[in-house]
XYZ file of C-alpha atoms in Angstrom:
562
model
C -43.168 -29.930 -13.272
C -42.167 -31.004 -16.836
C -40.845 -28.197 -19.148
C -42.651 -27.337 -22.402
C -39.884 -29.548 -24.121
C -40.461 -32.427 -22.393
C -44.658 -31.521 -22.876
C -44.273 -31.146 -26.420
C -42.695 -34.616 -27.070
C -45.418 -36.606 -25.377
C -47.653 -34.793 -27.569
C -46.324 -35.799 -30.512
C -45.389 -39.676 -29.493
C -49.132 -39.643 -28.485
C -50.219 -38.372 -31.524
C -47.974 -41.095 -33.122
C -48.911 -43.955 -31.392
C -52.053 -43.729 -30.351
C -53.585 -41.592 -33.346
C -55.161 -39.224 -31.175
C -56.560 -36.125 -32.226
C -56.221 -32.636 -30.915
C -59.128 -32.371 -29.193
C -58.701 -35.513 -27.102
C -54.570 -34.822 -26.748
C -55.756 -31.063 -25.289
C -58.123 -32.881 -22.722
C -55.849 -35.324 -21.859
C -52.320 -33.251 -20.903
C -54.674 -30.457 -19.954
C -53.523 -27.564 -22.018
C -55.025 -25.456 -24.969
C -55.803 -26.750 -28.649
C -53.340 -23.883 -29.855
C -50.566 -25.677 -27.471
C -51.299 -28.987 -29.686
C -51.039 -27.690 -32.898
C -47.598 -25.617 -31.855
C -46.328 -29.072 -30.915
C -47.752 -31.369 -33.999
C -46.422 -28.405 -36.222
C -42.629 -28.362 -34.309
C -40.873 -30.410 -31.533
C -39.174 -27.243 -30.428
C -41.622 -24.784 -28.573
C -41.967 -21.040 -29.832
C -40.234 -18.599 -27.666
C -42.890 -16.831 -25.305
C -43.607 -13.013 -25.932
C -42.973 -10.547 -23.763
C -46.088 -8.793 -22.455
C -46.013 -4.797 -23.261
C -46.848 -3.639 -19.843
C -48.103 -0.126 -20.462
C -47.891 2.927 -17.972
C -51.315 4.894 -18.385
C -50.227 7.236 -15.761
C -46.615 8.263 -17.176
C -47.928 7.519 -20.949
C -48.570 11.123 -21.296
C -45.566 12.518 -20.040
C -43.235 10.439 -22.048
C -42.499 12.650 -24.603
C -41.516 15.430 -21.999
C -39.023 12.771 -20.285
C -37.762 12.136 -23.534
C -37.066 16.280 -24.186
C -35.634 17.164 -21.033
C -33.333 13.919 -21.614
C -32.091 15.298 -25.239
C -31.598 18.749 -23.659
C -28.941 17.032 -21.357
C -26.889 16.229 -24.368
C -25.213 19.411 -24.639
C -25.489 20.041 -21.022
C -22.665 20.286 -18.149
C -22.195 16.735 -16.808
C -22.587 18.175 -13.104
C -26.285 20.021 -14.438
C -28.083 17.332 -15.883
C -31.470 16.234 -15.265
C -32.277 13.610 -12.070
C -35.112 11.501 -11.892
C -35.971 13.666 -8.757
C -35.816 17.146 -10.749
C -37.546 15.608 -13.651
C -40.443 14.294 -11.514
C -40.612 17.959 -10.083
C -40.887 19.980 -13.377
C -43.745 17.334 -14.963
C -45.435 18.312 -11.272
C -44.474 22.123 -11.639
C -45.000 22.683 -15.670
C -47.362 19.373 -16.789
C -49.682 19.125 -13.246
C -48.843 15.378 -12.741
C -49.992 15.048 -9.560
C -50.220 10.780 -9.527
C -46.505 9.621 -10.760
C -44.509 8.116 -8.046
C -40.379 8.819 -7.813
C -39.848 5.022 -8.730
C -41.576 4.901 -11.749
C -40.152 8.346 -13.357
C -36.918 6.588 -11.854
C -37.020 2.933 -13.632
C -37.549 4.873 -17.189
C -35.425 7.309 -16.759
C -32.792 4.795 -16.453
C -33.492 2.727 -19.667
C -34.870 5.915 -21.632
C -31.536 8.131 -20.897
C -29.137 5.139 -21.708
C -31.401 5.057 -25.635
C -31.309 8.320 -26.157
C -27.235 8.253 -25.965
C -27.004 5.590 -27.796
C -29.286 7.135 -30.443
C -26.588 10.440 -30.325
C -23.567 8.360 -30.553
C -22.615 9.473 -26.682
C -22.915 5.698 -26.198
C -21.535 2.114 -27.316
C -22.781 -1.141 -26.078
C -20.463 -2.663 -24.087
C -18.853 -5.161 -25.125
C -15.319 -6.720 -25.183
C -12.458 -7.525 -27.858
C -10.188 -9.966 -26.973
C -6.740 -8.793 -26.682
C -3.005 -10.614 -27.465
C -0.039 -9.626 -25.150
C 3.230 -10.186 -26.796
C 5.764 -11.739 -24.402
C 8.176 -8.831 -22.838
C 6.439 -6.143 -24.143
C 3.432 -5.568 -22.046
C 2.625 -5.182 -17.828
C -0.108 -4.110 -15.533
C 0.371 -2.420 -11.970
C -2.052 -1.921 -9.520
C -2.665 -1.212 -5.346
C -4.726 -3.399 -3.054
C -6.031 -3.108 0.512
C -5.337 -5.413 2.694
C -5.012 -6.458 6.318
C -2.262 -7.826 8.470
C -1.313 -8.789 12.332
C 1.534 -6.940 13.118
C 2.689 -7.497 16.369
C -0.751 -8.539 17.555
C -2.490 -4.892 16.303
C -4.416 -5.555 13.083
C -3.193 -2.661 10.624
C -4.713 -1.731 7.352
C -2.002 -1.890 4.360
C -1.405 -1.592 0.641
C -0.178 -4.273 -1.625
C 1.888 -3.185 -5.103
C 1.146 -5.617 -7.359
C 3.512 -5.974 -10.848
C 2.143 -8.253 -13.616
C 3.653 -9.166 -16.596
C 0.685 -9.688 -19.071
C 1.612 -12.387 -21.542
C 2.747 -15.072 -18.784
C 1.023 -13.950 -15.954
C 3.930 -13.702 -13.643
C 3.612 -11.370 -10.659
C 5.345 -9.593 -7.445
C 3.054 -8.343 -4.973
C 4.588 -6.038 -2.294
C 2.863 -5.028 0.820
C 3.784 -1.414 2.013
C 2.072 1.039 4.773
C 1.004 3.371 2.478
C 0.516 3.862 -1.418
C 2.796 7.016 -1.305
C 5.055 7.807 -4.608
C 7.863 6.442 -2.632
C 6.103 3.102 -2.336
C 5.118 3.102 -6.442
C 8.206 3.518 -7.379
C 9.961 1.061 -4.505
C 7.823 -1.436 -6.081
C 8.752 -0.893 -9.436
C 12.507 -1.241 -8.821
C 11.541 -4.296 -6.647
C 9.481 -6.068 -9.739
C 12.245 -4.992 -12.708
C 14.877 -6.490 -10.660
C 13.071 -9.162 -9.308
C 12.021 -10.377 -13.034
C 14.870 -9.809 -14.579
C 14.148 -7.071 -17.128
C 11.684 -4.282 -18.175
C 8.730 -4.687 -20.605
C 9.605 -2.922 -24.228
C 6.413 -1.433 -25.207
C 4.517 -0.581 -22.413
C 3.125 -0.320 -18.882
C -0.506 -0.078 -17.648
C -2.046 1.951 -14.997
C -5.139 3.672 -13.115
C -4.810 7.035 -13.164
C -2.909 6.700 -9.825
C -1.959 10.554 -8.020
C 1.879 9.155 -7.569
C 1.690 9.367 -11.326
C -1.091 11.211 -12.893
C -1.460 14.964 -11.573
C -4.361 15.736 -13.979
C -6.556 14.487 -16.777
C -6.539 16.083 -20.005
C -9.524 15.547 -21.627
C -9.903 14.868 -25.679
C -10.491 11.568 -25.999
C -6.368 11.068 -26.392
C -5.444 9.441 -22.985
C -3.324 12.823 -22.220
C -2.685 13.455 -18.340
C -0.304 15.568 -16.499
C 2.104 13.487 -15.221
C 4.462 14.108 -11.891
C 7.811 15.246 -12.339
C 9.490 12.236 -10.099
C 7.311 10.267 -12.330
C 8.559 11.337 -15.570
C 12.471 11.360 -14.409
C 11.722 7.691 -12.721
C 10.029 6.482 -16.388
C 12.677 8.255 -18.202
C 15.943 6.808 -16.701
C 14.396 3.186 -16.924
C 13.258 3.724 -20.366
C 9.815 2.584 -20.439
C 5.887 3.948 -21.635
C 2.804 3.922 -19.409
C -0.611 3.531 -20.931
C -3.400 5.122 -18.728
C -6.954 3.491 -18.479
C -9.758 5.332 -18.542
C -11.048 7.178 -15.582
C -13.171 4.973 -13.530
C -14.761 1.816 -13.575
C -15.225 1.979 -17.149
C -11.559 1.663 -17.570
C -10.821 -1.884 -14.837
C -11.235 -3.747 -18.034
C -8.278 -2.194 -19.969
C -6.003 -4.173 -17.319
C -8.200 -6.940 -15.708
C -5.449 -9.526 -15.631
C -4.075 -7.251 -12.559
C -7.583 -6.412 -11.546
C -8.357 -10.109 -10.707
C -4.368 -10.466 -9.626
C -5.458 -8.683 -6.482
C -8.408 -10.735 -5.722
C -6.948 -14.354 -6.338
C -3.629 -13.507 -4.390
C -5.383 -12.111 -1.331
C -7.941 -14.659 -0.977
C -5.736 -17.704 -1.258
C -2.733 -16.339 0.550
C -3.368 -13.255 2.792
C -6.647 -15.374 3.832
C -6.918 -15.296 7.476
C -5.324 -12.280 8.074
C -1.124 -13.242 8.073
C 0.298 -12.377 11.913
C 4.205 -11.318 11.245
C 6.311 -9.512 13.632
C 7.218 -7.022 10.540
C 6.092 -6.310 7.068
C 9.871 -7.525 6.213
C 9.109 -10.970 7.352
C 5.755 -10.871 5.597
C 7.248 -9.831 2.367
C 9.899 -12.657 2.862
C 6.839 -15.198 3.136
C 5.121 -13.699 -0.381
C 8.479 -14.602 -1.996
C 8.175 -17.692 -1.124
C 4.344 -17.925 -2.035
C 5.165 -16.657 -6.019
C 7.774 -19.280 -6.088
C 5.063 -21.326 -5.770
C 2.770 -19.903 -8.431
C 5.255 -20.645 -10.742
C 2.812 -23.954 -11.115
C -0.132 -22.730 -11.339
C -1.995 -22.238 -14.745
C -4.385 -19.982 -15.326
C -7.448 -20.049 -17.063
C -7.586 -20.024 -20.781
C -4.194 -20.146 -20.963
C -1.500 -23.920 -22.058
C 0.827 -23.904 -19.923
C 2.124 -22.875 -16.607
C 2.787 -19.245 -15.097
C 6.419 -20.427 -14.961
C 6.688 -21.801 -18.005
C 5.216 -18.693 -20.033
C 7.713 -16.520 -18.196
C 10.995 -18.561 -18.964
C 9.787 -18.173 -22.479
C 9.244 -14.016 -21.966
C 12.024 -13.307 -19.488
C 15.267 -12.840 -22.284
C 12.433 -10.728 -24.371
C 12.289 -7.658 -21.188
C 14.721 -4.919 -21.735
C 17.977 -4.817 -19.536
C 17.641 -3.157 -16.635
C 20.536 0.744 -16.351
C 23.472 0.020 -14.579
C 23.026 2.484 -11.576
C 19.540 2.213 -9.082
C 17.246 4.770 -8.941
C 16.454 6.443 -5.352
C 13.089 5.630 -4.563
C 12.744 7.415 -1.764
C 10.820 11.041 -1.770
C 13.975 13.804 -1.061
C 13.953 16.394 1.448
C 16.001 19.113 2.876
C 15.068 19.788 6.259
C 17.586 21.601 8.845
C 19.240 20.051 11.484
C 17.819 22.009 14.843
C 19.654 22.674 18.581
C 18.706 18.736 20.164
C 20.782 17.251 16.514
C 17.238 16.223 15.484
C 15.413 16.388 12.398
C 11.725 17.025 11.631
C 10.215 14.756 8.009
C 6.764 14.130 7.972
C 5.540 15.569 11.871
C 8.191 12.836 13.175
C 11.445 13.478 14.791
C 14.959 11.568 14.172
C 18.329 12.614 14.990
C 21.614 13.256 12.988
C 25.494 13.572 14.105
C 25.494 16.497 16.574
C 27.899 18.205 14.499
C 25.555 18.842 12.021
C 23.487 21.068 14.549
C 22.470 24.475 12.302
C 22.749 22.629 8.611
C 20.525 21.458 6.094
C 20.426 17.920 5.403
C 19.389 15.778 2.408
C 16.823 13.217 3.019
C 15.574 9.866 1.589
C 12.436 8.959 2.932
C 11.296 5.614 2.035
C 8.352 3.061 2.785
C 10.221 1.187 5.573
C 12.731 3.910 6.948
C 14.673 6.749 5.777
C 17.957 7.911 4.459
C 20.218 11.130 5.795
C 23.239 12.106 3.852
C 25.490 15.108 4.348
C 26.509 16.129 1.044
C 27.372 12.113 -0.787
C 27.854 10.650 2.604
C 25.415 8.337 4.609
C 25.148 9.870 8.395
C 22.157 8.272 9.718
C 19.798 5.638 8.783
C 16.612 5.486 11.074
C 13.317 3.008 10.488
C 10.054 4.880 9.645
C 7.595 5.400 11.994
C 4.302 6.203 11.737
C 2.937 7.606 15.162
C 2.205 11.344 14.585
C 5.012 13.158 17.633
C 6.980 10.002 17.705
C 11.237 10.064 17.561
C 13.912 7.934 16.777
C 16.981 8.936 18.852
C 20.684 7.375 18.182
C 22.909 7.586 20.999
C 26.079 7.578 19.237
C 24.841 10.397 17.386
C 25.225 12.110 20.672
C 29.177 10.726 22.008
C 31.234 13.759 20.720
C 28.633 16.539 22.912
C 28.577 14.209 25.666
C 32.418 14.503 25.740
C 32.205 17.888 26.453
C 28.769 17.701 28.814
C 28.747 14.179 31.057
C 27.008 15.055 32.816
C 23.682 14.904 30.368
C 24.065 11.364 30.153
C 22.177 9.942 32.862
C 18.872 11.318 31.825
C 19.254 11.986 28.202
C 16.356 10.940 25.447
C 19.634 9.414 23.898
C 20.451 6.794 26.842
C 16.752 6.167 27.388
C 16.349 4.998 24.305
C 19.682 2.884 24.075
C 18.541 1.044 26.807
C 15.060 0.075 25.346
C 16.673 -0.880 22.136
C 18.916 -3.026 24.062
C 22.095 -1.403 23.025
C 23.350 -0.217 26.013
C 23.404 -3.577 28.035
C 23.875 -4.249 31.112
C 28.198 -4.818 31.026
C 27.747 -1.095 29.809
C 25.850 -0.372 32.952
C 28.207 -2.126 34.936
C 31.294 -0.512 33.563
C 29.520 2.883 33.995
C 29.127 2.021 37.411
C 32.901 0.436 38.432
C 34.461 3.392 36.535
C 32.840 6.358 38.331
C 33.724 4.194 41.753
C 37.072 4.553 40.901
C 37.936 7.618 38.654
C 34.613 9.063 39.960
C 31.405 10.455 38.549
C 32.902 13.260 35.204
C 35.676 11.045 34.362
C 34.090 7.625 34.783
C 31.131 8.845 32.472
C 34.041 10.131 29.910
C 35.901 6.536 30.269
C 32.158 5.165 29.370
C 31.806 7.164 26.219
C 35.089 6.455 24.798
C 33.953 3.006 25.192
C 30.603 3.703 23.804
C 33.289 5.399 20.785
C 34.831 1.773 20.185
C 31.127 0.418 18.675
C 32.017 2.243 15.974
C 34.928 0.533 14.599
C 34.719 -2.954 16.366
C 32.247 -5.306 16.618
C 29.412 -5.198 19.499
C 30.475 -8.669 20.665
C 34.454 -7.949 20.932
C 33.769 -4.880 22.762
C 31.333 -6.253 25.553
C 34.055 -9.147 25.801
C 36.500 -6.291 26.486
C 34.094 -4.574 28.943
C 33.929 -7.666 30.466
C 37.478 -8.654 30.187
C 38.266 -5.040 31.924
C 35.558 -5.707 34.558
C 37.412 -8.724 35.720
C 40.578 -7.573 36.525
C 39.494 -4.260 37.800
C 41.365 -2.610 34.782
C 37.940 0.136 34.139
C 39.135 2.137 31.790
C 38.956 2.874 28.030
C 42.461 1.888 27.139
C 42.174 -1.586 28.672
C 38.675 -2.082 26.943
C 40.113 -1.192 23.841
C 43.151 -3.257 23.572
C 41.055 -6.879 24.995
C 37.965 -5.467 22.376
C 40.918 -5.433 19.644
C 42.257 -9.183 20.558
C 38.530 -10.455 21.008
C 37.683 -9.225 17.261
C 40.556 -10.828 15.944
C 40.056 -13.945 17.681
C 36.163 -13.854 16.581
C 37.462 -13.276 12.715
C 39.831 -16.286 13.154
C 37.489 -18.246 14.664
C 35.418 -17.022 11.225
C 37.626 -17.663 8.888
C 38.400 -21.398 10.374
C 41.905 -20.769 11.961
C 43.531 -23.383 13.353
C 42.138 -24.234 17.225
C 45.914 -24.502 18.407
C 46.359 -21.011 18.363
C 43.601 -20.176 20.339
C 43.922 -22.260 23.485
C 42.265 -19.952 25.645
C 38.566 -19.637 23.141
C 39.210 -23.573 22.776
C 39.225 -24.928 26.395
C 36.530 -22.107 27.190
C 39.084 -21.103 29.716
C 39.041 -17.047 30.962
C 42.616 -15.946 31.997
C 43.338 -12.923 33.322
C 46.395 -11.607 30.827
C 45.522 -7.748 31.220
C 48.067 -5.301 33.139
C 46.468 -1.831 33.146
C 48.650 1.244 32.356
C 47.015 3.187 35.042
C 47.453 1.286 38.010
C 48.528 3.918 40.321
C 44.449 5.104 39.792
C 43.413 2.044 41.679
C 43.139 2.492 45.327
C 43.757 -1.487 46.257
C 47.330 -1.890 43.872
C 48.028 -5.219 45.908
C 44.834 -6.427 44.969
C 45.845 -6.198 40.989
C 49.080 -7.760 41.662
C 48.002 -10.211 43.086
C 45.801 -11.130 39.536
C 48.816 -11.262 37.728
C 50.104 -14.391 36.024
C 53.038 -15.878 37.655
C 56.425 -14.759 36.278
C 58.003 -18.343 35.427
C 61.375 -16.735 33.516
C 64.781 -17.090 34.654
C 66.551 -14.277 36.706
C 68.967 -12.301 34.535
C 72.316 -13.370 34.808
C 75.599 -10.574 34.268
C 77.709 -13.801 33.905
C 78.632 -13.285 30.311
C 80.047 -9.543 30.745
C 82.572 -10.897 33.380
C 84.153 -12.993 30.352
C 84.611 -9.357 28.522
C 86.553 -8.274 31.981
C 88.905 -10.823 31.579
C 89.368 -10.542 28.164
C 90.500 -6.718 28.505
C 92.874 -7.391 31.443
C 94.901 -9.852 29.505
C 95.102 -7.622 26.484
C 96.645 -4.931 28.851
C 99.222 -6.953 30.280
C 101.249 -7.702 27.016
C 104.448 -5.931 26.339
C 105.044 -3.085 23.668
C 107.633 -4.643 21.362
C 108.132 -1.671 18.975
C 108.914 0.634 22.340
C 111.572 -1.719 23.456
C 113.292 -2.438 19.850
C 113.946 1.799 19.781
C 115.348 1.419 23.275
């Protein structure tokens, strides 16, 4: 089917080459006389006119639409007219008995939108195009999004931080959109980029931020405390859009951020063990943006932000805790309550109030300035975290909780208490028996503390060998092994480790408590071979002489008085 441009021109070359008039050029394209003389008088066809459709039925009730409409002006937003209340007073108060809902409906929606323009309660919408000064302007937002952890799809939230003059972003993905994940992000994007924008920051009118709206047309809102302290100490603004969807234009460079970095990254749905690896991964991915350019704009993300990055502010000297502080109280089992989940703290702390960090990815306990515990977040409703070495210093005093303690329970899932610890266990209550073999265990379990895992399971093993199970021998072979690992480390020289070399095990240890053992030959007999010389007296025999010959001289000066 030809369009009416196409119609018009073989009109007019007809008309032109042939001569034809406008009778015989209407017969012959098929079309009116009126369509002839449009296209002799123009080659460009008139627009076509809207038909006025009227509405006899709702004619007559216009001008009450239109009142009840005004009246709504200076009405409460939440007791303005519907189309459904304004169908039911023309039926009530005007008897019209043959409107339908959708018709009241379809004008109501065009009349109301006139009639606030007409008030000034309305603008057209419309956009201004905006300039963004490099290092002075960025945009922050949260999206959803979905990711195989450990083969269990979970829903998550993804911080994104975007500078607006080059584009340049870090998106985060957290478990939640808490305050403690807002502001983790934050601290994660300044130092990531390098800096802090100078003028200002904007944002939805997120609850981690915004406790209130204050209307008057001034962008006012009642802003959180944590909020105001975290702004404060980095020294930066924040710029609130308007409520709504009215106000995803005021920072659509983020807006469309979220879209683009999902759908050509996080599409299919990423499978990581951990959001830790996953947010190692998205490193790697805005490395790669670096070369991407986006629309409208010369040159490349990376480009545009080597230009902006020495125009940010410097970032304070100290960090700013991200994490939301509590002070809950240590009860009898060392444990502490945050959030409906359990996690334990040094027993001695049993009866005291604690001060908590809690963070996206795991939480913080500090007695007064120091660190005592720091336990992953979980997010099972009744679940616990239990440390066993949070535990050693009660079990010294009660052994005989260990074997079905929370504590060891969980040390063995974890894999911390492996199986040489199980073994020791075992050999030492053989031989010292059940109270003081579980006390040798935990003075062992003491040693993780200042050595390394490794040198101490090569001690336990060490001990194991030579039937030496106790905490002393452990020690001392856990002591040698950790220096030999941090020579080994540091490149020492292979000559003075002959033993870690050849990968040859000798048995050098002589236990101090060998009268404990109940087979004595047995040790003895693992001994290394003596290969010294026997000790000789052969040199004090010269002194013997020595003083016999001394004796045996005369006393001259007694014999010249004589």
């Amino acid at each position: 089917m030809e369009s009416r441009v196409e119609l018009f021109a073989v009109i007019r070359r007809d008309a032109r080459v042939e001569g034809l008039g406008v009778r015989a050029l209407a017969k012959r394209h098929g079309v009116h006389r009126r369509t002839v003389r449009q296209a002799l008088a123009s080659a460009t066809p008139p627009a076509r006119k809207r038909p006025d459709r009227s509405s006899p039925r709702l004619d007559p009730f216009k001008d009450a639409i239109d009142d009840m409409l005004r009246s709504d002006l200076d009405a409460p937003r939440k007791q303005r007219h519907t189309a459904t209340r304004i169908l039911a007073r023309l039926v009530e108060e005007h008897a019209a008995t043959n409107l339908s809902y959708s018709t009241v409906r379809d004008y109501v929606r065009i009349r109301r939108a006139q009639i606030d323009l007409e008030a000034g309660r309305r603008v057209e919408d419309a956009f201004v195009p905006q300039e963004h000064a490099p290092g002075q302007e960025a945009e922050v937002d949260f999206g959803e999004v979905y990711v195989v952890i450990q083969g269990v799809k979970t829903k998550c939230q993804m911080f994104i931080y975007r500078l607006s003059f080059s584009g340049k972003a870090v998106h985060r993905v957290y478990p939640t959109c808490a305050q403690e994940a807002f502001l983790e992000g934050h601290i994660d994007a300044f130092e990531t980029l390098g800096g802090i924008p100078t003028r200002h920051i904007r944002y939805d009118n997120l609850t981690s931020a915004v406790l209130a709206v204050l209307h008057g047309g001034d962008r006012r809102r009642k802003e959180n405390d944590r909020w105001v302290l975290f702004k404060s100490f980095y020294g930066f603004d924040s710029f609130y859009c308007q409520p709504g969807i009215a106000g995803a234009h005021e920072k659509g460079g983020v807006e469309g951020e979220v879209g683009w970095f999902r759908r050509n990254h996080l599409t299919p749905m990423p499978e990581v063990e951990s959001l830790d690896e996953l947010n190692d991964k998205i490193k790697g991915w805005e490395a790669a943006d670096d070369a991407r350019r986006i629309t409208g704009k010369l040159n490349a993300i990376g480009a545009d932000y080597a230009a902006e990055r020495d125009l940010l502010a410097p970032l304070p000297v100290d960090r700013f805790d991200p994490g939301l502080v509590l002070h809950p109280r240590v009860d009898r089992s060392a444990m502490i309550t945050v959030r409906m989940m359990k996690y334990s703290v040094p027993a001695h702390l049993i009866g005291r109030k604690v001060r908590v960090s809690l963070r996206t990815s795991h939480l913080v306990v500090f007695d007064g300035h120091t660190v005592v515990a720091t336990h992953p977040r979980i997010a099972s409703r009744g679940g616990h975290v239990v440390d066993l070495d949070h535990y050693l210093e009660l079990l010294k005093h009660k052994p005989g909780a260990l074997p079905g303690s929370t504590a060891l329970a969980s040390a063995r899932a974890s894999g911390a208490f492996t199986a040489a610890h199980d073994a020791f266990w075992a050999a030492s209550r053989k031989v010292n028996g059940d109270t003081e073999g579980t006390k040798q265990l935990i003075d062992v379990l003491l040693l993780h503390r200042s050595l390394p895992t490794e040198a101490v399971v090569a001690g336990i093993e060490t001990a194991l060998t030579v039937g030496a199970v106790t905490a002393e021998v452990v020690a001392v072979e856990a002591r040698r092994h950790a220096t030999t690992f941090e020579h080994a480390a540091r490149g020492a020289n292979a000559d003075r480790h002959r033993v870690a070399r050849d990968n040859v095990r000798e048995q050098r240890v002589v236990s101090l408590t060998q009268r404990r053992l109940t087979d004595p030959a047995a040790v003895i007999a693992c001994l290394p071979a003596d290969t010294r010389p026997l000790p000789s007296v052969a040199a004090y025999d010269e002194l013997l002489s020595r003083r016999h010959s001394v004796a045996s001289e005369p006393d001259l000066s007694k014999a010249s008085t004589s």
